[in-house]
CSV table of C-alpha atoms and ligand atoms in Angstrom, one decimal:
chain,number,residue,atom,x,y,z
A,1,MET,CA,-211.9,33.1,-54.1
A,2,ARG,CA,-213.8,33.9,-57.2
A,3,HIS,CA,-213.3,30.7,-58.7
A,4,LEU,CA,-214.5,29.1,-56.2
A,5,ALA,CA,-217.8,31.0,-55.6
A,6,ARG,CA,-218.5,30.0,-58.9
A,7,LEU,CA,-218.3,26.8,-58.5
A,8,LEU,CA,-219.7,26.2,-55.1
A,9,THR,CA,-222.6,28.3,-57.6
A,10,LEU,CA,-222.8,26.1,-60.0
A,11,LEU,CA,-222.5,22.6,-57.7
A,12,PHE,CA,-225.7,24.6,-55.5
A,13,VAL,CA,-227.1,24.7,-59.1
A,14,SER,CA,-226.3,20.5,-59.7
A,15,PHE,CA,-227.9,20.4,-56.9
A,16,TYR,CA,-230.9,22.4,-58.2
A,17,SER,CA,-231.1,19.8,-61.7
A,18,TYR,CA,-230.3,16.6,-60.2
A,19,SER,CA,-232.2,14.1,-58.7
A,20,ASN,CA,-229.7,11.3,-57.7
A,21,VAL,CA,-225.6,11.2,-58.9
A,22,GLY,CA,-225.7,8.6,-61.9
A,23,ALA,CA,-229.2,10.1,-63.7
A,24,GLU,CA,-227.6,10.9,-67.0
A,25,GLU,CA,-230.5,12.9,-68.2
A,26,PRO,CA,-231.1,16.0,-65.4
A,27,LYS,CA,-234.3,16.3,-63.5
A,28,LEU,CA,-236.1,19.1,-64.2
A,29,GLN,CA,-239.8,20.1,-62.6
A,30,PRO,CA,-241.8,20.2,-65.6
A,31,ILE,CA,-243.0,24.7,-66.3
A,32,PRO,CA,-245.8,25.3,-64.8
A,33,ASP,CA,-248.5,27.5,-66.4
A,34,ARG,CA,-248.3,30.9,-64.8
A,35,LEU,CA,-244.9,30.8,-64.3
A,36,VAL,CA,-243.5,35.3,-63.7
A,37,VAL,CA,-240.5,35.9,-63.0
A,38,LEU,CA,-239.4,39.1,-61.5
A,39,THR,CA,-237.2,41.2,-61.7
A,40,PHE,CA,-236.4,45.1,-60.9
A,41,ASP,CA,-232.9,47.0,-62.3
A,42,ASP,CA,-230.7,50.1,-61.4
A,43,ALA,CA,-230.2,49.7,-57.6
A,44,ASN,CA,-233.5,52.4,-57.4
A,45,LYS,CA,-234.1,52.8,-53.5
A,46,SER,CA,-237.6,51.4,-53.9
A,47,ASP,CA,-235.9,47.8,-54.2
A,48,ARG,CA,-235.6,47.9,-50.3
A,49,THR,CA,-237.3,51.1,-48.6
A,50,PHE,CA,-240.8,49.3,-51.0
A,51,VAL,CA,-240.9,46.7,-52.9
A,52,ALA,CA,-239.4,44.2,-51.1
A,53,ASP,CA,-241.4,44.3,-48.6
A,54,ILE,CA,-244.4,43.6,-50.6
A,55,LEU,CA,-242.6,40.4,-52.6
A,56,LYS,CA,-242.1,39.7,-48.7
A,57,LYS,CA,-246.0,39.6,-47.8
A,58,HIS,CA,-247.3,37.7,-51.5
A,59,GLY,CA,-243.8,35.8,-51.0
A,60,PHE,CA,-242.3,36.0,-54.4
A,61,GLY,CA,-239.3,35.6,-55.4
A,62,ALA,CA,-237.2,38.1,-57.5
A,63,THR,CA,-234.0,39.9,-59.1
A,64,PHE,CA,-232.2,42.7,-58.5
A,65,TYR,CA,-230.1,43.8,-61.4
A,66,VAL,CA,-227.3,45.8,-59.8
A,67,SER,CA,-224.9,48.4,-61.3
A,68,GLU,CA,-222.8,50.9,-59.8
A,69,GLY,CA,-223.4,53.3,-62.5
A,70,LEU,CA,-226.2,56.1,-63.5
A,71,GLY,CA,-226.4,58.1,-60.0
A,72,PHE,CA,-225.9,54.9,-57.8
A,73,LEU,CA,-222.4,56.3,-56.2
A,74,LYS,CA,-223.3,60.0,-55.9
A,75,ASN,CA,-227.3,60.1,-55.0
A,76,LYS,CA,-228.0,57.7,-52.0
A,77,GLN,CA,-231.3,59.1,-51.7
A,78,HIS,CA,-232.5,57.4,-55.1
A,79,TYR,CA,-230.3,54.8,-55.4
A,80,THR,CA,-229.7,51.7,-52.4
A,81,THR,CA,-226.1,51.5,-50.5
A,82,TRP,CA,-224.7,48.5,-50.6
A,83,ASP,CA,-225.4,47.2,-46.9
A,84,GLU,CA,-229.7,48.1,-48.7
A,85,ILE,CA,-228.0,45.2,-50.9
A,86,ARG,CA,-227.0,42.9,-48.6
A,87,GLU,CA,-230.2,43.0,-47.0
A,88,LEU,CA,-232.3,41.6,-50.4
A,89,HIS,CA,-229.8,39.0,-50.1
A,90,GLU,CA,-230.4,38.4,-46.7
A,91,MET,CA,-234.3,38.6,-47.6
A,92,GLY,CA,-234.2,36.1,-50.0
A,93,PHE,CA,-233.9,37.5,-52.9
A,94,GLU,CA,-230.8,37.2,-56.1
A,95,ILE,CA,-229.0,40.0,-56.8
A,96,GLY,CA,-227.9,40.4,-60.1
A,97,ASN,CA,-225.5,41.7,-62.0
A,98,HIS,CA,-226.2,45.2,-64.0
A,99,THR,CA,-222.7,46.2,-64.8
A,100,GLN,CA,-220.4,48.4,-62.8
A,101,HIS,CA,-220.3,51.7,-65.1
A,102,HIS,CA,-223.9,50.9,-66.9
A,103,ARG,CA,-222.9,51.4,-70.9
A,104,SER,CA,-224.4,49.8,-73.3
A,105,VAL,CA,-222.6,46.3,-74.4
A,106,THR,CA,-222.8,47.2,-77.9
A,107,SER,CA,-220.7,50.4,-77.1
A,108,ILE,CA,-217.8,48.2,-75.7
A,109,ASN,CA,-216.1,44.8,-76.9
A,110,GLY,CA,-216.0,41.6,-75.0
A,111,GLU,CA,-212.8,42.2,-72.5
A,112,GLN,CA,-215.1,45.5,-70.9
A,113,LEU,CA,-217.7,43.9,-70.2
A,114,LYS,CA,-215.9,41.1,-68.8
A,115,GLU,CA,-214.2,43.5,-66.6
A,116,SER,CA,-217.1,45.5,-65.4
A,117,VAL,CA,-218.8,42.4,-64.3
A,118,ARG,CA,-216.0,41.2,-62.5
A,119,HIS,CA,-215.8,45.2,-60.6
A,120,ILE,CA,-219.6,43.7,-59.5
A,121,GLU,CA,-218.9,40.6,-59.0
A,122,LYS,CA,-215.7,41.6,-56.5
A,123,ARG,CA,-218.0,44.5,-54.5
A,124,CYS,CA,-220.9,41.4,-53.6
A,125,GLN,CA,-218.0,39.3,-52.6
A,126,GLU,CA,-217.3,42.5,-50.1
A,127,ASN,CA,-220.6,42.6,-48.9
A,128,ASN,CA,-221.2,39.3,-48.3
A,129,ILE,CA,-223.1,38.7,-51.2
A,130,PRO,CA,-223.1,35.3,-53.4
A,131,VAL,CA,-221.7,35.9,-56.8
A,132,PRO,CA,-224.1,36.9,-59.5
A,133,VAL,CA,-225.2,33.7,-61.9
A,134,THR,CA,-227.6,35.9,-63.9
A,135,PHE,CA,-227.1,39.2,-66.0
A,136,CYS,CA,-229.0,41.5,-66.9
A,137,TYR,CA,-228.2,44.1,-70.1
A,138,PRO,CA,-227.7,47.8,-69.8
A,139,GLY,CA,-230.4,49.5,-71.0
A,140,PHE,CA,-231.5,46.8,-73.4
A,141,GLY,CA,-228.6,46.6,-76.0
A,142,HIS,CA,-227.1,43.3,-76.6
A,143,ASN,CA,-225.1,41.6,-79.0
A,144,ALA,CA,-223.8,38.0,-80.0
A,145,GLU,CA,-219.8,39.0,-78.9
A,146,ALA,CA,-221.2,40.1,-75.3
A,147,VAL,CA,-223.3,36.5,-75.6
A,148,LYS,CA,-220.1,34.8,-75.5
A,149,ALA,CA,-218.2,37.4,-73.2
A,150,LEU,CA,-221.2,36.8,-70.1
A,151,ASP,CA,-220.4,32.7,-71.0
A,152,GLU,CA,-217.0,32.8,-70.8
A,153,SER,CA,-217.7,34.5,-67.1
A,154,GLY,CA,-220.2,31.5,-66.2
A,155,PHE,CA,-223.4,33.3,-66.1
A,156,LEU,CA,-226.2,31.4,-66.8
A,157,PHE,CA,-229.0,33.1,-67.4
A,158,ALA,CA,-229.4,37.1,-68.9
A,159,ARG,CA,-232.4,39.0,-69.5
A,160,ARG,CA,-232.6,41.6,-72.5
A,161,GLY,CA,-236.0,43.6,-73.1
A,162,VAL,CA,-238.4,43.1,-76.2
A,163,ARG,CA,-236.4,44.7,-79.0
A,164,PRO,CA,-235.7,43.7,-81.8
A,165,GLU,CA,-238.8,41.2,-82.0
A,166,TRP,CA,-240.9,44.3,-80.5
A,167,GLN,CA,-241.3,47.5,-81.2
A,168,ASP,CA,-239.9,49.9,-77.9
A,169,ASN,CA,-240.9,53.5,-78.0
A,170,GLY,CA,-238.5,53.5,-74.8
A,171,GLU,CA,-241.6,54.5,-72.4
A,172,GLY,CA,-242.4,50.7,-71.4
A,173,SER,CA,-243.7,48.0,-74.0
A,174,ARG,CA,-244.8,44.2,-74.1
A,175,GLY,CA,-241.9,41.6,-75.2
A,176,PRO,CA,-241.9,38.3,-76.1
A,177,ALA,CA,-242.7,35.2,-73.5
A,178,TYR,CA,-239.2,33.8,-72.5
A,179,ASP,CA,-239.4,30.3,-74.3
A,180,PRO,CA,-236.8,28.1,-73.1
A,181,GLN,CA,-237.1,25.3,-75.9
A,182,VAL,CA,-236.1,27.9,-79.1
A,183,ASP,CA,-234.3,31.6,-77.1
A,184,HIS,CA,-230.8,30.8,-76.2
A,185,PRO,CA,-230.8,31.3,-71.9
A,186,LEU,CA,-228.1,34.5,-72.3
A,187,LEU,CA,-230.8,36.4,-74.7
A,188,ILE,CA,-234.0,36.2,-72.8
A,189,PRO,CA,-236.9,39.0,-73.2
A,190,SER,CA,-238.4,40.8,-71.3
A,191,THR,CA,-242.3,40.0,-71.9
A,192,GLY,CA,-243.5,43.4,-70.4
A,193,TYR,CA,-241.4,46.6,-69.1
A,194,ASP,CA,-242.8,48.3,-67.1
A,195,GLY,CA,-243.2,53.0,-68.0
A,196,PRO,CA,-245.6,55.2,-69.0
A,197,ASP,CA,-247.5,52.9,-71.9
A,198,TRP,CA,-247.5,49.8,-70.1
A,199,LYS,CA,-250.2,49.3,-67.7
A,200,LEU,CA,-252.2,46.7,-65.8
A,201,ASP,CA,-253.8,45.4,-68.9
A,202,ASP,CA,-250.4,44.8,-70.6
A,203,LEU,CA,-249.2,43.2,-67.2
A,204,LYS,CA,-252.6,40.7,-68.1
A,205,TRP,CA,-251.3,40.0,-71.6
A,206,ALA,CA,-248.0,38.6,-70.2
A,207,VAL,CA,-249.7,36.6,-67.7
A,208,ASP,CA,-251.8,35.3,-70.1
A,209,GLN,CA,-248.8,34.5,-72.7
A,210,ALA,CA,-247.3,32.1,-69.7
A,211,ARG,CA,-248.4,29.0,-70.4
A,212,ASP,CA,-247.0,25.9,-72.5
A,213,GLY,CA,-243.6,25.7,-71.7
A,214,LYS,CA,-243.5,29.3,-72.0
A,215,ILE,CA,-242.9,32.2,-69.2
A,216,ALA,CA,-243.2,35.3,-68.5
A,217,VAL,CA,-240.6,37.8,-67.8
A,218,LEU,CA,-241.5,41.0,-66.2
A,219,CYS,CA,-238.6,44.5,-66.2
A,220,PHE,CA,-240.2,46.8,-63.7
A,221,HIS,CA,-237.0,50.1,-63.1
A,222,GLY,CA,-237.8,52.5,-59.7
A,223,VAL,CA,-241.4,51.9,-57.9
A,224,PRO,CA,-241.4,55.3,-58.4
A,225,ALA,CA,-238.4,55.6,-61.1
A,226,LEU,CA,-236.7,59.2,-59.0
A,227,ASP,CA,-234.1,59.6,-62.0
A,228,HIS,CA,-235.3,57.9,-64.7
A,229,PRO,CA,-239.4,59.1,-65.5
A,230,TRP,CA,-239.6,57.1,-68.7
A,231,VAL,CA,-239.7,53.7,-67.1
A,232,ASN,CA,-241.9,54.6,-63.8
A,233,THR,CA,-243.9,52.3,-61.8
A,234,ASP,CA,-245.9,54.2,-59.3
A,235,PRO,CA,-246.6,52.9,-55.8
A,236,LYS,CA,-250.0,51.5,-55.7
A,237,ASP,CA,-250.0,50.3,-59.4
A,238,PHE,CA,-246.8,48.1,-58.1
A,239,GLU,CA,-249.7,47.3,-55.7
A,240,ILE,CA,-252.0,46.3,-57.8
A,241,TYR,CA,-249.8,44.2,-60.5
A,242,MET,CA,-248.9,42.4,-57.6
A,243,GLN,CA,-252.0,41.5,-56.5
A,244,TYR,CA,-253.4,40.6,-59.8
A,245,LEU,CA,-250.4,37.9,-60.0
A,246,LYS,CA,-251.6,36.9,-55.8
A,247,ASP,CA,-254.8,37.0,-56.9
A,248,LYS,CA,-253.3,34.6,-60.6
A,249,GLN,CA,-251.8,32.4,-58.5
A,250,CYS,CA,-248.1,32.4,-60.6
A,251,THR,CA,-245.6,30.8,-59.4
A,252,VAL,CA,-243.1,34.2,-59.1
A,253,ILE,CA,-239.5,33.2,-58.8
A,254,ALA,CA,-236.7,35.0,-59.8
A,255,LEU,CA,-234.8,34.8,-62.8
A,256,ARG,CA,-232.2,31.8,-61.0
A,257,ASP,CA,-234.7,30.0,-60.6
A,258,LEU,CA,-235.5,29.3,-63.7
A,259,VAL,CA,-232.5,26.4,-62.8
A,260,LYS,CA,-235.0,24.6,-61.8
A,261,TYR,CA,-237.7,24.1,-64.8
A,262,VAL,CA,-234.6,24.8,-67.8
A,263,ASP,CA,-231.4,23.4,-68.9
A,264,PRO,CA,-229.2,26.4,-69.3
A,265,GLN,CA,-226.8,24.4,-71.0
A,266,GLN,CA,-230.4,23.5,-73.7
A,267,ARG,CA,-229.3,26.3,-75.8
A,268,PRO,CA,-229.6,27.1,-80.3
A,269,ALA,CA,-225.8,27.0,-81.4
A,270,ASP,CA,-226.6,29.9,-82.8
A,271,PRO,CA,-227.7,32.6,-80.3
A,272,TYR,CA,-229.8,35.1,-82.5
A,273,ALA,CA,-231.9,32.2,-84.6
A,274,PRO,CA,-234.4,32.2,-82.4
A,275,ILE,CA,-235.0,36.5,-82.8
A,276,ARG,CA,-234.8,36.1,-86.2
A,277,GLN,CA,-237.5,33.4,-86.3
A,278,ARG,CA,-239.9,35.4,-84.3
A,279,ILE,CA,-239.5,37.8,-86.3
A,280,GLU,CA,-240.1,36.6,-89.4
A,281,SER,CA,-242.9,34.7,-88.2
A,282,LYS,CA,-245.0,37.7,-86.7
A,283,LYS,CA,-244.3,39.4,-90.5
A,284,ARG,CA,-246.3,36.5,-91.9
A,285,SER,CA,-248.9,36.5,-89.6
A,286,SER,CA,-249.4,39.9,-89.5
A,287,GLU,CA,-249.0,40.1,-93.5
B,301,ZN,ZN1,-230.4,49.6,-66.6
């Protein structure tokens, strides 16, 4: 059943990517300037009670990354229920995989990671939600073993945080724009994640990076993040941010929608080579 669901998803993705049968090259749309990917981690209650309606109002796509870790199983005041997650799917949003336990992939091995993502796949199927095709690294930790495990698990795209190219004090930060010509699709950086150190100017900066084939990938948590003040977004600020994206006529999508613009099979042989190169060129430009 799991494999069937995955096959159907891939057929759907193929349908998206190929304009006509027999074409040798995937027909991808050109990446527009101000292409913005919106992601929301941890299944905070506000995903359903606040964020979804604002996104709908603006016609924005987005991905909600679900984990049963953190307070999900205990605290239904602060976290969504599976019924609410299914509603988000039915509203047209993407449900992404954020693992069963929310353990950093750096503290488990590849097999444990596969098991942890399978649990979320199973829970999605039980709730009539498609098996997720994108992944988000819990706590932003990543490594080569995890990239391999995610690839073997069939994920198309995975989003990390801003490290190691950018410094991160853990309370919101700017990060690299995603460059599909360069970055591995299972190590997509966050161009910004919200917290006390990230403000409207940082959002404007991120949107400015989204040009010449680069994409701004934004990461939010709760609006507000009741359990995690270091990644909090104030609801009033959030409305201002979304209005800014609307006013700038950004194209705002879920991570899975990247298949319209990006071939996830086109990737560097060494997933970490682009990251090392970015660190090197940052170092050179600051000298
Ligand atoms: Zn998380």
